[in-house]
mmCIF file of C-alpha atoms in Angstrom:
data_model
loop_
_atom_site.group_PDB
_atom_site.id
_atom_site.type_symbol
_atom_site.label_atom_id
_atom_site.label_comp_id
_atom_site.label_asym_id
_atom_site.label_seq_id
_atom_site.Cartn_x
_atom_site.Cartn_y
_atom_site.Cartn_z
ATOM 1 C CA ASN A 25 164.209 82.984 29.839
ATOM 2 C CA PHE A 26 160.467 84.697 29.128
ATOM 3 C CA LEU A 27 159.182 83.598 32.616
ATOM 4 C CA ASP A 28 162.588 84.936 34.274
ATOM 5 C CA LYS A 29 161.909 88.814 32.616
ATOM 6 C CA ASN A 30 158.295 88.532 32.412
ATOM 7 C CA SER A 31 159.109 88.102 36.676
ATOM 8 C CA LYS A 32 162.051 90.801 36.292
ATOM 9 C CA PHE A 33 159.319 93.102 34.729
ATOM 10 C CA LEU A 34 157.212 92.312 37.119
ATOM 11 C CA SER A 35 159.737 93.603 39.632
ATOM 12 C CA LYS A 36 160.259 96.375 38.346
ATOM 13 C CA ASN A 37 157.369 97.670 37.680
ATOM 14 C CA LYS A 38 156.191 96.627 41.263
ATOM 15 C CA ARG A 39 159.777 98.637 42.822
ATOM 16 C CA PHE A 40 157.813 101.871 40.700
ATOM 17 C CA GLU A 41 154.124 101.722 42.054
ATOM 18 C CA ASN A 42 156.121 101.605 45.381
ATOM 19 C CA SER A 43 158.448 104.133 44.920
ATOM 20 C CA ASN A 44 154.917 106.103 43.718
ATOM 21 C CA CYS A 45 152.973 105.282 47.017
ATOM 22 C CA PHE A 46 155.800 106.438 48.775
ATOM 23 C CA LEU A 47 155.877 109.883 47.025
ATOM 24 C CA LYS A 48 152.640 110.250 47.207
ATOM 25 C CA LYS A 49 152.782 109.612 50.930
ATOM 26 C CA LEU A 50 155.097 112.447 51.116
ATOM 27 C CA TYR A 51 153.280 114.555 49.652
ATOM 28 C CA PHE A 52 149.707 113.754 51.441
ATOM 29 C CA TYR A 53 152.216 114.590 54.066
ATOM 30 C CA LYS A 54 153.085 117.553 53.362
ATOM 31 C CA ALA A 55 150.564 118.908 51.580
ATOM 32 C CA PRO A 56 148.476 119.745 54.770
ATOM 33 C CA LEU A 57 151.360 121.217 56.458
ATOM 34 C CA THR A 58 152.321 123.603 53.903
ATOM 35 C CA LEU A 59 148.068 124.744 53.138
ATOM 36 C CA CYS A 60 147.867 125.583 56.798
ATOM 37 C CA LEU A 61 151.103 127.466 56.645
ATOM 38 C CA GLY A 62 149.907 129.219 53.888
ATOM 39 C CA LYS A 63 146.790 130.295 55.056
ATOM 40 C CA PHE A 64 148.514 131.312 58.323
ATOM 41 C CA ILE A 65 150.997 133.543 56.987
ATOM 42 C CA LYS A 66 147.852 135.440 54.762
ATOM 43 C CA ILE A 67 145.891 135.983 58.145
ATOM 44 C CA LEU A 68 148.928 137.299 59.532
ATOM 45 C CA LEU A 69 149.256 139.715 56.687
ATOM 46 C CA LYS A 70 145.384 141.311 56.902
ATOM 47 C CA MET A 71 145.938 141.444 60.580
ATOM 48 C CA LEU A 72 148.984 143.383 59.841
ATOM 49 C CA ALA A 73 147.604 145.445 57.598
ATOM 50 C CA VAL A 74 144.074 146.018 58.909
ATOM 51 C CA GLY A 75 145.653 146.627 62.772
ATOM 52 C CA TRP A 76 145.420 143.955 65.614
ATOM 53 C CA SER A 77 142.106 143.522 67.655
ATOM 54 C CA LEU A 78 143.446 142.221 70.638
ATOM 55 C CA ARG A 79 141.657 143.214 73.898
ATOM 56 C CA PRO A 80 143.243 146.841 75.414
ATOM 57 C CA ILE A 81 145.252 145.568 78.827
ATOM 58 C CA TYR A 82 143.569 148.805 80.606
ATOM 59 C CA PRO A 83 140.964 150.809 80.014
ATOM 60 C CA ASN A 84 140.375 154.216 77.236
ATOM 61 C CA VAL A 85 142.672 152.230 75.146
ATOM 62 C CA THR A 86 139.954 151.451 71.988
ATOM 63 C CA TRP A 87 136.744 152.560 72.703
ATOM 64 C CA SER A 88 134.216 150.224 69.580
ATOM 65 C CA MET A 89 130.857 152.016 68.276
ATOM 66 C CA ASP A 90 127.885 150.924 65.891
ATOM 67 C CA PHE A 91 124.806 151.834 65.385
ATOM 68 C CA MET A 92 121.175 149.865 65.596
ATOM 69 C CA HIS A 93 117.771 150.080 63.871
ATOM 70 C CA ASP A 94 114.883 150.104 65.731
ATOM 71 C CA THR A 95 110.744 151.434 65.484
ATOM 72 C CA LEU A 96 108.420 152.260 68.008
ATOM 73 C CA GLU A 97 104.187 150.765 68.421
ATOM 74 C CA CYS A 98 103.518 153.558 65.746
ATOM 75 C CA GLY A 99 105.595 152.168 63.433
ATOM 76 C CA LYS A 100 107.952 155.416 63.247
ATOM 77 C CA SER A 101 111.590 154.149 62.847
ATOM 78 C CA VAL A 102 114.643 154.723 65.742
ATOM 79 C CA ARG A 103 118.470 154.550 65.853
ATOM 80 C CA THR A 104 120.618 153.808 68.804
ATOM 81 C CA LEU A 105 124.449 154.739 68.941
ATOM 82 C CA ASN A 106 126.285 152.094 70.930
ATOM 83 C CA ILE A 107 129.273 153.204 72.279
ATOM 84 C CA ILE A 108 131.329 150.413 74.549
ATOM 85 C CA ASP A 109 135.029 150.498 76.382
ATOM 86 C CA ASP A 110 136.644 147.425 74.662
ATOM 87 C CA PHE A 111 138.642 146.819 77.920
ATOM 88 C CA ASN A 112 136.232 145.516 80.158
ATOM 89 C CA ARG A 113 133.120 145.828 77.499
ATOM 90 C CA GLU A 114 131.044 148.421 79.809
ATOM 91 C CA ILE A 115 128.731 150.412 77.883
ATOM 92 C CA LEU A 116 129.639 153.873 77.671
ATOM 93 C CA ASN A 117 126.541 155.435 76.016
ATOM 94 C CA ILE A 118 123.588 154.757 74.117
ATOM 95 C CA THR A 119 121.707 157.712 72.245
ATOM 96 C CA ILE A 120 118.316 157.087 71.086
ATOM 97 C CA ASP A 121 116.743 159.285 68.423
ATOM 98 C CA THR A 122 115.572 159.556 64.428
ATOM 99 C CA SER A 123 118.142 161.047 63.472
ATOM 100 C CA LEU A 124 122.497 160.587 64.495
ATOM 101 C CA PRO A 125 123.721 162.134 61.708
ATOM 102 C CA SER A 126 128.012 163.295 62.425
ATOM 103 C CA ALA A 127 127.301 165.795 63.916
ATOM 104 C CA ARG A 128 125.310 163.856 66.706
ATOM 105 C CA VAL A 129 128.021 161.408 67.164
ATOM 106 C CA ILE A 130 130.453 164.489 67.986
ATOM 107 C CA SER A 131 128.356 165.618 70.722
ATOM 108 C CA GLN A 132 127.616 162.352 72.139
ATOM 109 C CA LEU A 133 131.450 161.724 72.255
ATOM 110 C CA LYS A 134 132.556 165.147 73.699
ATOM 111 C CA GLN A 135 129.812 164.518 76.931
ATOM 112 C CA LEU A 136 131.370 161.263 76.863
ATOM 113 C CA ILE A 137 134.756 161.894 76.991
ATOM 114 C CA GLU A 138 134.270 164.693 79.917
ATOM 115 C CA TRP A 139 133.682 162.493 82.414
ATOM 116 C CA ARG A 140 134.832 159.161 81.603
ATOM 117 C CA GLY A 141 138.572 160.530 79.680
ATOM 118 C CA LYS A 142 139.920 160.301 76.147
ATOM 119 C CA PRO A 143 140.458 157.091 74.222
ATOM 120 C CA GLU A 144 143.237 156.493 72.365
ATOM 121 C CA LYS A 145 141.494 154.670 69.137
ATOM 122 C CA ILE A 146 137.504 154.456 68.298
ATOM 123 C CA ARG A 147 136.969 151.401 65.988
ATOM 124 C CA VAL A 148 134.359 151.647 63.786
ATOM 125 C CA ASP A 149 132.782 150.431 60.379
ATOM 126 C CA ASN A 150 131.869 152.999 57.081
ATOM 127 C CA GLY A 151 128.749 153.756 57.619
ATOM 128 C CA PRO A 152 128.152 157.100 56.169
ATOM 129 C CA GLU A 153 128.161 158.869 60.040
ATOM 130 C CA PHE A 154 131.771 157.848 60.824
ATOM 131 C CA ILE A 155 133.331 158.649 57.171
ATOM 132 C CA ALA A 156 131.842 162.063 57.315
ATOM 133 C CA ILE A 157 135.043 164.897 57.220
ATOM 134 C CA LYS A 158 133.114 166.606 60.127
ATOM 135 C CA LEU A 159 133.939 163.386 62.422
ATOM 136 C CA LYS A 160 137.723 162.696 60.941
ATOM 137 C CA MET A 161 138.203 166.770 61.750
ATOM 138 C CA TRP A 162 136.949 166.539 65.143
ATOM 139 C CA CYS A 163 139.470 163.096 65.881
ATOM 140 C CA GLU A 164 142.451 164.512 64.221
ATOM 141 C CA GLU A 165 141.878 167.668 66.176
ATOM 142 C CA SER A 166 140.936 165.382 69.567
ATOM 143 C CA GLY A 167 143.693 163.200 68.952
ATOM 144 C CA ILE A 168 142.632 159.839 69.045
ATOM 145 C CA ASN A 169 142.522 157.243 66.101
ATOM 146 C CA LEU A 170 140.023 156.809 63.867
ATOM 147 C CA HIS A 171 140.335 153.071 63.147
ATOM 148 C CA PHE A 172 138.160 151.551 60.575
ATOM 149 C CA ILE A 173 137.454 148.363 59.919
ATOM 150 C CA GLN A 174 136.763 146.624 56.254
ATOM 151 C CA PRO A 175 134.153 147.109 54.676
ATOM 152 C CA GLY A 176 131.958 143.849 54.807
ATOM 153 C CA LYS A 177 133.541 142.576 57.315
ATOM 154 C CA PRO A 178 132.268 143.338 60.990
ATOM 155 C CA THR A 179 133.983 140.483 62.762
ATOM 156 C CA GLN A 180 136.563 142.898 63.026
ATOM 157 C CA ASN A 181 134.250 144.801 64.888
ATOM 158 C CA SER A 182 133.193 141.970 67.190
ATOM 159 C CA LEU A 183 133.012 143.289 70.818
ATOM 160 C CA VAL A 184 130.013 146.116 70.112
ATOM 161 C CA GLU A 185 129.148 143.544 66.895
ATOM 162 C CA ARG A 186 128.473 140.965 70.135
ATOM 163 C CA PHE A 187 126.963 143.677 71.994
ATOM 164 C CA ASN A 188 124.481 144.433 69.475
ATOM 165 C CA ARG A 189 123.288 140.594 69.777
ATOM 166 C CA THR A 190 123.049 141.680 73.412
ATOM 167 C CA PHE A 191 121.075 144.067 73.156
ATOM 168 C CA ARG A 192 118.325 143.505 70.512
ATOM 169 C CA GLY A 193 117.493 140.142 72.433
ATOM 170 C CA GLU A 194 117.248 141.603 75.678
ATOM 171 C CA PHE A 195 115.974 144.518 74.844
ATOM 172 C CA LEU A 196 115.148 145.678 71.787
ATOM 173 C CA ASP A 197 113.377 142.453 70.880
ATOM 174 C CA VAL A 198 111.413 142.456 74.214
ATOM 175 C CA TYR A 199 109.546 146.098 74.951
ATOM 176 C CA LEU A 200 107.348 147.783 72.586
ATOM 177 C CA PHE A 201 108.190 151.614 73.760
ATOM 178 C CA GLU A 202 105.311 153.654 72.708
ATOM 179 C CA ASN A 203 107.564 156.860 72.657
ATOM 180 C CA LEU A 204 111.207 157.788 72.191
ATOM 181 C CA MET A 205 111.461 158.998 76.420
ATOM 182 C CA GLN A 206 110.177 155.858 77.351
ATOM 183 C CA MET A 207 112.580 153.925 75.139
ATOM 184 C CA ARG A 208 115.783 156.470 76.778
ATOM 185 C CA ASN A 209 114.557 155.815 80.228
ATOM 186 C CA TYR A 210 113.840 151.840 80.111
ATOM 187 C CA ALA A 211 116.870 151.866 78.252
ATOM 188 C CA GLU A 212 118.527 153.770 81.189
ATOM 189 C CA ILE A 213 117.988 151.443 83.094
ATOM 190 C CA TRP A 214 118.981 148.265 80.910
ATOM 191 C CA MET A 215 122.330 149.686 80.948
ATOM 192 C CA TRP A 216 122.523 150.071 84.802
ATOM 193 C CA MET A 217 122.192 146.172 84.903
ATOM 194 C CA TYR A 218 124.555 145.453 82.642
ATOM 195 C CA ASN A 219 127.342 147.317 83.746
ATOM 196 C CA ASN A 220 126.609 146.711 87.247
ATOM 197 C CA GLU A 221 124.766 143.205 87.506
ATOM 198 C CA ARG A 222 125.090 141.171 84.653
ATOM 199 C CA PRO A 223 127.941 138.675 85.013
ATOM 200 C CA HIS A 224 129.576 138.084 81.393
ATOM 201 C CA SER A 225 131.959 134.730 80.651
ATOM 202 C CA ALA A 226 134.172 136.781 78.954
ATOM 203 C CA LEU A 227 134.692 138.398 81.740
ATOM 204 C CA GLN A 228 135.768 135.537 83.914
ATOM 205 C CA TYR A 229 132.169 135.640 85.020
ATOM 206 C CA LEU A 230 132.411 139.669 86.202
ATOM 207 C CA THR A 231 130.087 142.355 85.496
ATOM 208 C CA PRO A 232 131.953 145.143 83.828
ATOM 209 C CA ARG A 233 132.829 147.211 86.955
ATOM 210 C CA ASP A 234 134.165 144.259 88.735
ATOM 211 C CA PHE A 235 135.903 143.569 86.166
ATOM 212 C CA LEU A 236 137.316 147.132 86.248
ATOM 213 C CA LEU A 237 137.865 147.228 89.650
ATOM 214 C CA LYS A 238 139.488 144.085 89.767
ATOM 215 C CA TYR A 239 142.163 144.771 86.562
ATOM 216 C CA GLY A 240 142.051 147.959 85.773
ATOM 217 C CA LYS A 241 144.325 148.920 88.774
ATOM 218 C CA LEU A 242 141.971 150.756 90.147
ATOM 219 C CA SER A 243 141.829 150.954 94.390
ATOM 220 C CA HIS A 244 138.749 149.697 95.826
ATOM 221 C CA THR A 245 138.642 152.049 98.540
ATOM 222 C CA SER A 246 138.524 155.281 96.318
ATOM 223 C CA PRO A 247 136.316 153.901 93.341
ATOM 224 C CA THR A 248 135.192 157.582 92.191
ATOM 225 C CA GLU A 249 138.827 157.671 90.913
ATOM 226 C CA PHE A 250 137.723 156.436 87.731
ATOM 227 C CA PRO A 251 134.156 157.518 86.219
ATOM 228 C CA THR A 252 131.905 154.679 84.873
ATOM 229 C CA PHE A 253 128.488 154.810 83.557
ATOM 230 C CA GLN A 254 126.393 157.458 85.619
ATOM 231 C CA GLN A 255 129.114 158.830 87.846
ATOM 232 C CA ASN A 256 128.776 156.976 90.711
ATOM 233 C CA PHE A 257 129.726 153.357 91.984
ATOM 234 C CA TYR A 258 127.362 153.936 94.716
ATOM 235 C CA SER A 259 124.037 154.173 92.476
ATOM 236 C CA ASP A 260 121.200 151.529 94.391
ATOM 237 C CA ASN A 261 119.445 150.020 91.335
ATOM 238 C CA ASN A 262 116.547 149.874 93.274
ATOM 239 C CA ASN A 263 116.582 153.436 94.033
ATOM 240 C CA LEU A 264 116.735 153.649 90.183
ATOM 241 C CA LEU A 265 114.065 152.079 89.465
ATOM 242 C CA THR A 266 111.385 153.460 91.983
ATOM 243 C CA LYS A 267 112.151 156.793 90.010
ATOM 244 C CA ASN A 268 109.422 158.617 89.117
ATOM 245 C CA SER A 269 111.178 160.182 86.609
ATOM 246 C CA THR A 270 112.314 157.032 85.103
ATOM 247 C CA PHE A 271 108.900 156.343 83.850
ATOM 248 C CA GLU A 272 107.000 159.081 83.300
ATOM 249 C CA CYS A 273 107.322 159.353 79.409
ATOM 250 C CA THR A 274 104.871 161.768 78.076
#
């Protein structure tokens, strides 16, 4: 009788262990799905709160701009204001100077809009020049949406950050400039090559100019209907390199 009772007890305990294992398996199977769903909902809510950062489907929808720092041969600190079009990642402007306050940013945007056209939105970080009241008021008067990324989230402005890495590795870290004029002239040449000769893997290995012609709903017979860098589709890089004024840096 004792053995029978003990065997019944063991069988009940075994059944309990089996059911417990089933519950554990059920929990472990469902837990990752629940966690992934929760993470997805959190990411979705953040994206909705911050704003979608998808690539625009045509030019002049979203521009991105950011600052970079470097030094001249004499040790003087300089800054660069980089502005790109998110559609084809075309570099629209690189302004180089020792100081770039908000008033200078506005003047550069005005010059850019005169030949390129007005964007619907400009994405920036929370730098002091971008959060200035002057820039905010000018964007409101011009009908431009000034979109700020979250503080400490540079990935929300990833396109210009990716350009900054290329600009640092292929230009700033490669050359040592004697003065501002020399740096500006070399930057002009580099911008032309970046927009017209350098293929991009994110653009199906096309240059920004070719991507604009192929997907920007432009006519190949009349490319001047939409301006690009230097406002000239027929610019010859060899002529640009041989211009005497390019290397006359005094």
